[in-house]
Coordinates of C-alpha atoms in Angstrom, one line a residue:
X1 CA 37.3 10.5 -15.2
X2 CA 37.8 7.9 -17.9
X3 CA 36.3 10.2 -20.4
X4 CA 39.0 12.7 -19.9
X5 CA 41.8 10.1 -20.2
X6 CA 40.5 8.5 -23.3
X7 CA 41.6 11.3 -25.7
X8 CA 45.1 11.2 -24.1
X9 CA 45.4 7.5 -24.7
X10 CA 44.0 7.9 -28.2
X11 CA 46.6 10.6 -29.0
X12 CA 49.4 8.6 -27.5
X13 CA 48.3 5.6 -29.6
X14 CA 48.2 7.7 -32.7
X15 CA 51.7 9.0 -32.1
X16 CA 53.0 5.5 -31.5
X17 CA 51.4 4.3 -34.7
X18 CA 53.0 7.2 -36.6
X19 CA 56.4 6.3 -35.1
X20 CA 56.1 2.8 -36.3
X21 CA 55.4 3.9 -39.8
X22 CA 51.7 2.9 -39.8
X23 CA 48.7 5.1 -40.1
X24 CA 45.7 4.9 -37.7
X25 CA 42.4 6.5 -38.6
X26 CA 40.3 5.4 -35.7
X27 CA 42.1 7.1 -32.9
X28 CA 41.8 10.7 -34.3
X29 CA 38.1 10.0 -34.9
X30 CA 37.6 8.9 -31.3
X31 CA 39.5 11.9 -30.1
X32 CA 37.4 14.2 -32.2
X33 CA 34.1 12.5 -31.1
X34 CA 35.1 12.9 -27.5
X35 CA 35.9 16.6 -28.0
X36 CA 32.5 17.1 -29.6
X37 CA 30.7 15.3 -26.8
X38 CA 32.2 17.8 -24.3
X39 CA 29.8 20.4 -25.7
X40 CA 27.1 18.4 -23.9
X41 CA 29.0 18.2 -20.6
X42 CA 28.2 21.7 -19.4
X43 CA 27.8 21.3 -15.7
X44 CA 30.0 23.3 -13.4
X45 CA 31.5 21.9 -10.2
X46 CA 28.7 23.2 -7.9
X47 CA 26.0 21.8 -10.1
X48 CA 27.8 18.5 -10.3
X49 CA 27.8 18.2 -6.6
X50 CA 24.2 19.2 -6.3
X51 CA 22.9 17.0 -9.1
X52 CA 25.2 14.1 -8.0
X53 CA 23.8 14.3 -4.5
X54 CA 20.2 14.1 -5.9
X55 CA 21.1 11.0 -8.0
X56 CA 23.0 9.2 -5.3
X57 CA 20.1 9.7 -2.8
X58 CA 17.1 9.3 -5.1
X59 CA 18.5 6.5 -7.2
X60 CA 19.1 3.8 -4.5
X61 CA 15.9 4.9 -2.6
X62 CA 13.8 4.6 -5.8
X63 CA 15.3 1.2 -6.5
X64 CA 14.7 -0.2 -3.0
X65 CA 11.1 1.0 -2.6
X66 CA 10.0 -0.2 -6.0
X67 CA 11.7 -3.5 -5.5
X68 CA 9.8 -3.8 -2.3
X69 CA 6.5 -3.2 -4.0
X70 CA 7.3 -5.7 -6.7
X71 CA 8.3 -8.3 -4.0
X72 CA 5.1 -7.8 -2.1
X73 CA 2.9 -8.2 -5.2
X74 CA 4.9 -11.2 -6.5
X75 CA 4.8 -12.9 -3.1
X76 CA 1.1 -12.4 -2.5
X77 CA -1.1 -14.7 -4.6
X78 CA -4.3 -12.6 -4.1
X79 CA -2.6 -9.5 -5.4
X80 CA -1.0 -11.1 -8.4
X81 CA -4.5 -12.0 -9.7
X82 CA -5.8 -8.4 -9.6
X83 CA -5.5 -6.1 -12.7
X84 CA -5.1 -3.1 -10.4
X85 CA -2.0 -4.5 -8.8
X86 CA -0.6 -5.7 -12.1
X87 CA -0.6 -2.1 -13.3
X88 CA 1.0 -1.0 -10.1
X89 CA 3.6 -3.7 -10.5
X90 CA 4.3 -2.4 -14.1
X91 CA 4.7 1.1 -12.7
X92 CA 7.2 -0.2 -10.1
X93 CA 9.1 -2.2 -12.7
X94 CA 9.4 0.9 -14.9
X95 CA 10.7 2.9 -11.9
X96 CA 13.2 0.3 -11.1
X97 CA 14.5 0.6 -14.6
X98 CA 14.6 4.4 -14.2
X99 CA 16.6 4.2 -11.0
X100 CA 19.2 2.0 -12.7
X101 CA 19.4 3.3 -16.3
X102 CA 19.0 7.0 -15.5
X103 CA 21.3 7.2 -12.5
X104 CA 24.1 5.2 -14.1
X105 CA 24.1 6.9 -17.5
X106 CA 23.5 10.4 -16.1
X107 CA 26.4 10.2 -13.6
X108 CA 28.6 8.4 -16.1
X109 CA 28.1 11.2 -18.7
X110 CA 27.8 14.4 -16.8
X111 CA 30.0 13.7 -13.7
X112 CA 32.6 11.3 -15.0
X113 CA 32.6 12.5 -18.6
X114 CA 32.7 9.1 -20.2
X115 CA 32.9 9.4 -24.0
X116 CA 30.9 6.5 -25.4
X117 CA 30.4 5.9 -29.1
X118 CA 27.1 6.3 -30.8
X119 CA 26.0 2.7 -30.3
X120 CA 26.8 2.6 -26.6
X121 CA 25.4 6.0 -25.9
X122 CA 22.1 5.4 -27.8
X123 CA 21.7 2.1 -26.0
X124 CA 22.0 3.8 -22.6
X125 CA 19.7 6.6 -23.7
X126 CA 17.2 4.0 -25.0
X127 CA 17.1 2.4 -21.6
X128 CA 16.4 5.7 -19.9
X129 CA 13.7 6.5 -22.5
X130 CA 12.1 3.0 -22.1
X131 CA 12.0 3.4 -18.3
X132 CA 10.3 6.8 -18.3
X133 CA 8.0 6.0 -21.1
X134 CA 6.9 2.8 -19.4
X135 CA 6.4 4.7 -16.2
X136 CA 4.1 7.3 -17.8
X137 CA 2.3 4.5 -19.7
X138 CA 1.7 2.6 -16.5
X139 CA 0.4 5.7 -14.8
X140 CA -2.1 6.0 -17.7
X141 CA -3.2 2.3 -17.2
X142 CA -3.6 2.9 -13.5
X143 CA -5.7 6.0 -14.1
X144 CA -7.9 4.2 -16.6
X145 CA -8.3 1.3 -14.2
X146 CA -9.5 3.6 -11.5
X147 CA -11.9 5.3 -13.9
X148 CA -13.4 2.0 -14.9
X149 CA -13.6 1.1 -11.2
X150 CA -15.9 4.0 -10.6
X151 CA -17.7 4.6 -13.9
X152 CA -18.3 0.9 -14.6
X153 CA -18.5 -0.4 -11.0
X154 CA -21.2 -3.0 -11.6
X155 CA -19.4 -4.4 -14.8
X156 CA -15.8 -3.9 -13.7
X157 CA -15.1 -7.6 -13.3
X158 CA -16.4 -8.3 -16.8
X159 CA -14.8 -5.2 -18.5
X160 CA -11.3 -5.5 -17.0
X161 CA -10.2 -9.1 -16.6
X162 CA -6.8 -10.3 -15.7
X163 CA -6.3 -11.5 -19.3
X164 CA -7.1 -8.1 -20.7
X165 CA -4.9 -6.4 -18.2
X166 CA -1.9 -8.6 -19.3
X167 CA -2.6 -7.9 -22.9
X168 CA -2.7 -4.2 -22.2
X169 CA 0.7 -4.4 -20.4
X170 CA 2.1 -6.5 -23.3
X171 CA 1.0 -3.8 -25.8
X172 CA 2.3 -1.0 -23.5
X173 CA 5.8 -2.5 -23.1
X174 CA 6.1 -3.6 -26.8
X175 CA 5.3 -0.1 -27.9
X176 CA 7.6 1.4 -25.3
X177 CA 10.6 -0.7 -26.3
X178 CA 10.0 0.0 -30.0
X179 CA 9.7 3.8 -29.5
X180 CA 12.6 4.0 -27.1
X181 CA 15.2 2.2 -29.3
X182 CA 14.3 3.8 -32.6
X183 CA 17.5 6.0 -32.5
X184 CA 19.5 2.9 -32.0
X185 CA 17.8 1.2 -34.9
X186 CA 18.7 4.0 -37.3
X187 CA 16.5 7.1 -36.6
X188 CA 19.4 9.3 -35.4
X189 CA 20.8 12.7 -36.4
X190 CA 22.2 12.5 -40.0
X191 CA 25.0 15.0 -39.1
X192 CA 26.3 13.1 -36.0
X193 CA 27.1 15.6 -33.4
X194 CA 26.9 18.7 -35.6
X195 CA 23.9 21.1 -35.8
X196 CA 21.0 21.0 -36.4
X197 CA 20.9 18.0 -34.1
X198 CA 19.7 18.2 -30.5
X199 CA 21.8 20.2 -28.0
X200 CA 20.4 18.1 -25.1
X201 CA 21.1 14.6 -26.4
X202 CA 23.9 13.6 -28.6
X203 CA 23.1 11.8 -31.9
X204 CA 19.3 12.5 -31.5
X205 CA 17.3 13.9 -34.4
X206 CA 15.0 16.8 -33.7
X207 CA 12.1 15.0 -35.4
X208 CA 12.4 12.0 -33.1
X209 CA 12.6 14.2 -30.0
X210 CA 9.5 16.2 -31.1
X211 CA 7.6 13.0 -31.7
X212 CA 8.5 11.5 -28.3
X213 CA 7.6 14.7 -26.5
X214 CA 4.2 14.9 -28.2
X215 CA 3.6 11.2 -27.3
X216 CA 4.4 11.8 -23.7
X217 CA 2.2 14.9 -23.6
X218 CA -0.7 12.9 -25.1
X219 CA -0.3 10.3 -22.3
X220 CA -0.2 13.0 -19.6
X221 CA -3.3 14.6 -21.1
X222 CA -5.2 11.3 -21.0
X223 CA -4.1 10.8 -17.4
X224 CA -5.4 14.3 -16.4
X225 CA -8.7 13.6 -18.3
X226 CA -9.1 10.3 -16.5
X227 CA -8.6 11.8 -13.1
X228 CA -10.9 14.7 -13.9
X229 CA -13.7 12.2 -14.8
X230 CA -13.0 10.3 -11.6
X231 CA -13.4 13.4 -9.6
X232 CA -16.6 14.3 -11.5
X233 CA -18.1 10.9 -11.0
X234 CA -17.2 10.9 -7.3
X235 CA -18.9 14.2 -6.9
X236 CA -22.1 12.9 -8.5
X237 CA -22.0 9.8 -6.4
X238 CA -21.6 11.9 -3.2
X239 CA -24.5 14.1 -4.2
X240 CA -26.7 11.1 -4.9
X241 CA -25.8 9.4 -1.6
X242 CA -26.6 12.6 0.2
X243 CA -30.0 12.9 -1.6
X244 CA -30.9 9.3 -0.7
X245 CA -29.7 9.2 2.9
X246 CA -30.1 12.8 3.8
X247 CA -27.4 15.1 5.3
X248 CA -25.5 13.2 8.0
X249 CA -25.7 14.7 11.5
X250 CA -22.0 14.3 12.1
X251 CA -21.0 15.3 8.6
X252 CA -19.5 18.6 9.7
X253 CA -16.7 16.8 11.6
X254 CA -15.7 14.6 8.6
X255 CA -14.6 15.7 5.2
X256 CA -16.8 14.8 2.3
X257 CA -15.5 12.0 0.1
X258 CA -15.3 14.1 -3.1
X259 CA -13.3 16.8 -1.2
X260 CA -10.8 14.2 0.1
X261 CA -10.6 12.7 -3.3
X262 CA -9.9 16.1 -4.9
X263 CA -7.1 16.7 -2.5
X264 CA -5.5 13.3 -3.2
X265 CA -5.8 13.6 -7.0
X266 CA -4.6 17.2 -6.8
X267 CA -1.5 16.0 -5.0
X268 CA -0.9 13.3 -7.6
X269 CA -1.3 15.6 -10.5
X270 CA 0.7 18.4 -9.0
X271 CA 3.7 16.1 -8.5
X272 CA 3.4 14.5 -11.9
X273 CA 3.1 17.8 -13.8
X274 CA 5.7 19.6 -11.6
X275 CA 8.2 16.9 -12.4
X276 CA 7.5 16.4 -16.1
X277 CA 6.5 19.8 -17.4
X278 CA 9.9 21.6 -17.0
X279 CA 11.7 18.7 -18.7
X280 CA 9.3 18.5 -21.6
X281 CA 9.4 22.3 -22.0
X282 CA 13.2 22.3 -22.5
X283 CA 12.9 19.4 -25.0
X284 CA 10.3 21.4 -27.1
X285 CA 12.5 24.5 -26.9
X286 CA 15.5 22.4 -28.1
X287 CA 13.5 21.5 -31.2
X288 CA 12.6 25.1 -32.1
X289 CA 15.4 27.3 -30.8
X290 CA 19.2 27.2 -30.1
X291 CA 19.7 26.5 -26.5
X292 CA 22.5 28.2 -24.5
X293 CA 24.8 26.5 -22.0
X294 CA 22.8 27.9 -19.1
X295 CA 19.6 26.4 -20.5
X296 CA 21.5 23.1 -21.0
X297 CA 22.5 23.1 -17.3
X298 CA 18.9 23.9 -16.3
X299 CA 17.7 21.0 -18.3
X300 CA 20.2 18.6 -16.6
X301 CA 18.7 19.6 -13.2
X302 CA 15.1 19.4 -14.4
X303 CA 15.7 15.9 -15.8
X304 CA 16.6 14.7 -12.3
X305 CA 13.0 15.6 -11.3
X306 CA 11.8 12.7 -13.4
X307 CA 13.8 10.4 -11.2
X308 CA 12.3 12.1 -8.1
X309 CA 8.8 11.4 -9.6
X310 CA 9.8 7.7 -9.9
X311 CA 10.8 7.8 -6.2
X312 CA 7.4 9.3 -5.2
X313 CA 5.2 7.0 -7.3
X314 CA 5.3 4.0 -4.8
X315 CA 4.3 6.4 -2.0
X316 CA 1.3 7.7 -4.0
X317 CA 0.1 4.6 -5.8
X318 CA 1.3 1.5 -3.9
X319 CA 2.1 2.0 -0.3
X320 CA -1.1 4.0 0.3
X321 CA -3.2 1.0 -0.6
X322 CA -4.4 -0.7 2.6
X323 CA -4.3 -4.2 1.1
X324 CA -0.7 -3.9 -0.1
X325 CA 0.3 -2.5 3.4
X326 CA -1.4 -5.5 5.0
X327 CA 0.4 -7.9 2.7
X328 CA 3.7 -6.2 3.5
X329 CA 3.2 -6.4 7.2
X330 CA 2.2 -10.0 7.0
X331 CA 5.3 -10.8 4.9
X332 CA 7.5 -8.9 7.3
X333 CA 5.9 -10.6 10.3
X334 CA 6.4 -14.0 8.7
X335 CA 10.0 -13.2 7.9
X336 CA 10.7 -11.9 11.5
X337 CA 9.1 -15.0 12.9
X338 CA 11.3 -17.3 10.8
X339 CA 14.4 -15.4 11.9
X340 CA 13.4 -15.5 15.5
X341 CA 13.4 -11.8 15.8
X342 CA 9.9 -11.6 17.5
X343 CA 7.5 -14.0 19.0
X344 CA 4.4 -12.3 17.8
X345 CA 1.9 -14.8 16.2
X346 CA 1.0 -13.8 12.6
X347 CA -1.2 -16.7 11.8
X348 CA -2.3 -18.1 8.4
X349 CA -0.7 -18.2 5.0
X350 CA 1.1 -14.9 4.2
X351 CA 0.1 -15.1 0.6
X352 CA -3.6 -16.2 0.7
X353 CA -5.0 -15.3 4.1
X354 CA -5.2 -11.5 3.4
X355 CA -8.5 -9.9 4.1
X356 CA -9.0 -9.0 0.5
X357 CA -12.2 -9.0 -1.4
X358 CA -12.8 -12.0 -3.6
X359 CA -12.6 -12.0 -7.4
X360 CA -11.5 -9.3 -9.7
X361 CA -12.4 -6.2 -7.7
X362 CA -10.9 -2.8 -8.0
X363 CA -9.5 -2.2 -4.6
X364 CA -6.0 -1.0 -5.3
X365 CA -6.9 2.5 -4.3
X366 CA -5.5 4.7 -1.6
X367 CA -7.5 5.5 1.5
X368 CA -7.8 9.1 0.4
X369 CA -9.4 8.1 -2.8
X370 CA -11.8 5.7 -1.2
X371 CA -12.6 6.6 2.3
X372 CA -14.8 4.4 4.4
X373 CA -18.2 5.9 4.8
X374 CA -20.4 3.2 6.2
X375 CA -18.0 0.5 7.5
X376 CA -14.4 -0.5 7.6
X377 CA -15.0 -3.1 4.9
X378 CA -16.3 -0.6 2.3
X379 CA -12.9 1.0 1.5
X380 CA -13.4 1.6 -2.2
X381 CA -15.7 3.9 -4.2
X382 CA -16.8 1.0 -6.4
X383 CA -18.0 -1.1 -3.4
X384 CA -20.1 1.8 -2.3
X385 CA -21.6 2.3 -5.7
X386 CA -22.3 -1.5 -5.9
X387 CA -24.0 -1.4 -2.6
X388 CA -26.1 1.5 -3.6
X389 CA -27.2 -0.2 -6.8
X390 CA -28.0 -3.4 -5.0
X391 CA -30.1 -1.6 -2.5
X392 CA -32.1 0.2 -5.2
X393 CA -32.7 -2.9 -7.3
X394 CA -33.6 -5.1 -4.3
X395 CA -36.4 -2.8 -3.3

């Protein structure tokens, strides 16, 4: 509600300055800027309650679950050394930023109508852009990691080292920060809040918005391509395993690996595209046509789906990994033991006694992506490919 009171205070201040015989030029400008910003505050009361409920529920939930993922990875020495979990940690960090920056700035602007100046608004918008760009970039690194894990299974440890993973993350976040804060650095709309600037984001130039949308679409296309190659490789691997070992007698009761992988990847891609495509479509429309108030309100709702995507990411990429769940249970068991809440013996060091494979292996995969075909220890596709190659070369 401060945004509504600010023009009143500014007008009163201008009147007092006039009574004192002095002239004030900043107060009318602030008042005019706030009036122009109201063109972007288009939500009606019902929409405010609906979107506010989504933000108040998804925001804290996204923050807590991603902080939990970061805490488990940071507290477990064996996970911190693995490139796969470094990428998952980067994704969780980006989603933590999204839960903070997006929820605070979105509610502050659309529900409480705070009228910030150009610098303050562009800083908040840069934080939101940084969070979502970093999230999509981390999804791409995770997809590429899983592709290398299957396509280069025998050379995975050499191709993707921890040093190279850290360099990739450094390049990702450096580019993300630079791209996100370009409007704050000067690439903003030359006419301020007047047309032909964006009708979705104040002070944003159409050319910058178009460049950012194209960049995100390229990242999403690369993610789709990586997962398509993963599915193709898994299908070939399943066919080769069937040809070498023959059709399993009990295979009718168990789903084939490539079918289970297709279902898992289909769910991932459906959620990702369903959350991002409507938002990006409105941004592209904003660049090419004049949006109506109804379309602006629809965009405000669709943008909350990006926050929902950040809430779903830990469930799809982190908590489905068996090793991370084992680490989480051991940490919780050790914590409860210290607090005296239970007498169950956990045993061993909670950070180094995890039943994880040694070295730089690619095991940060969900159970649906890497079902156990021969034993409970072979829970990744790369391990099965390695075993097959060792059996062939050893004969």
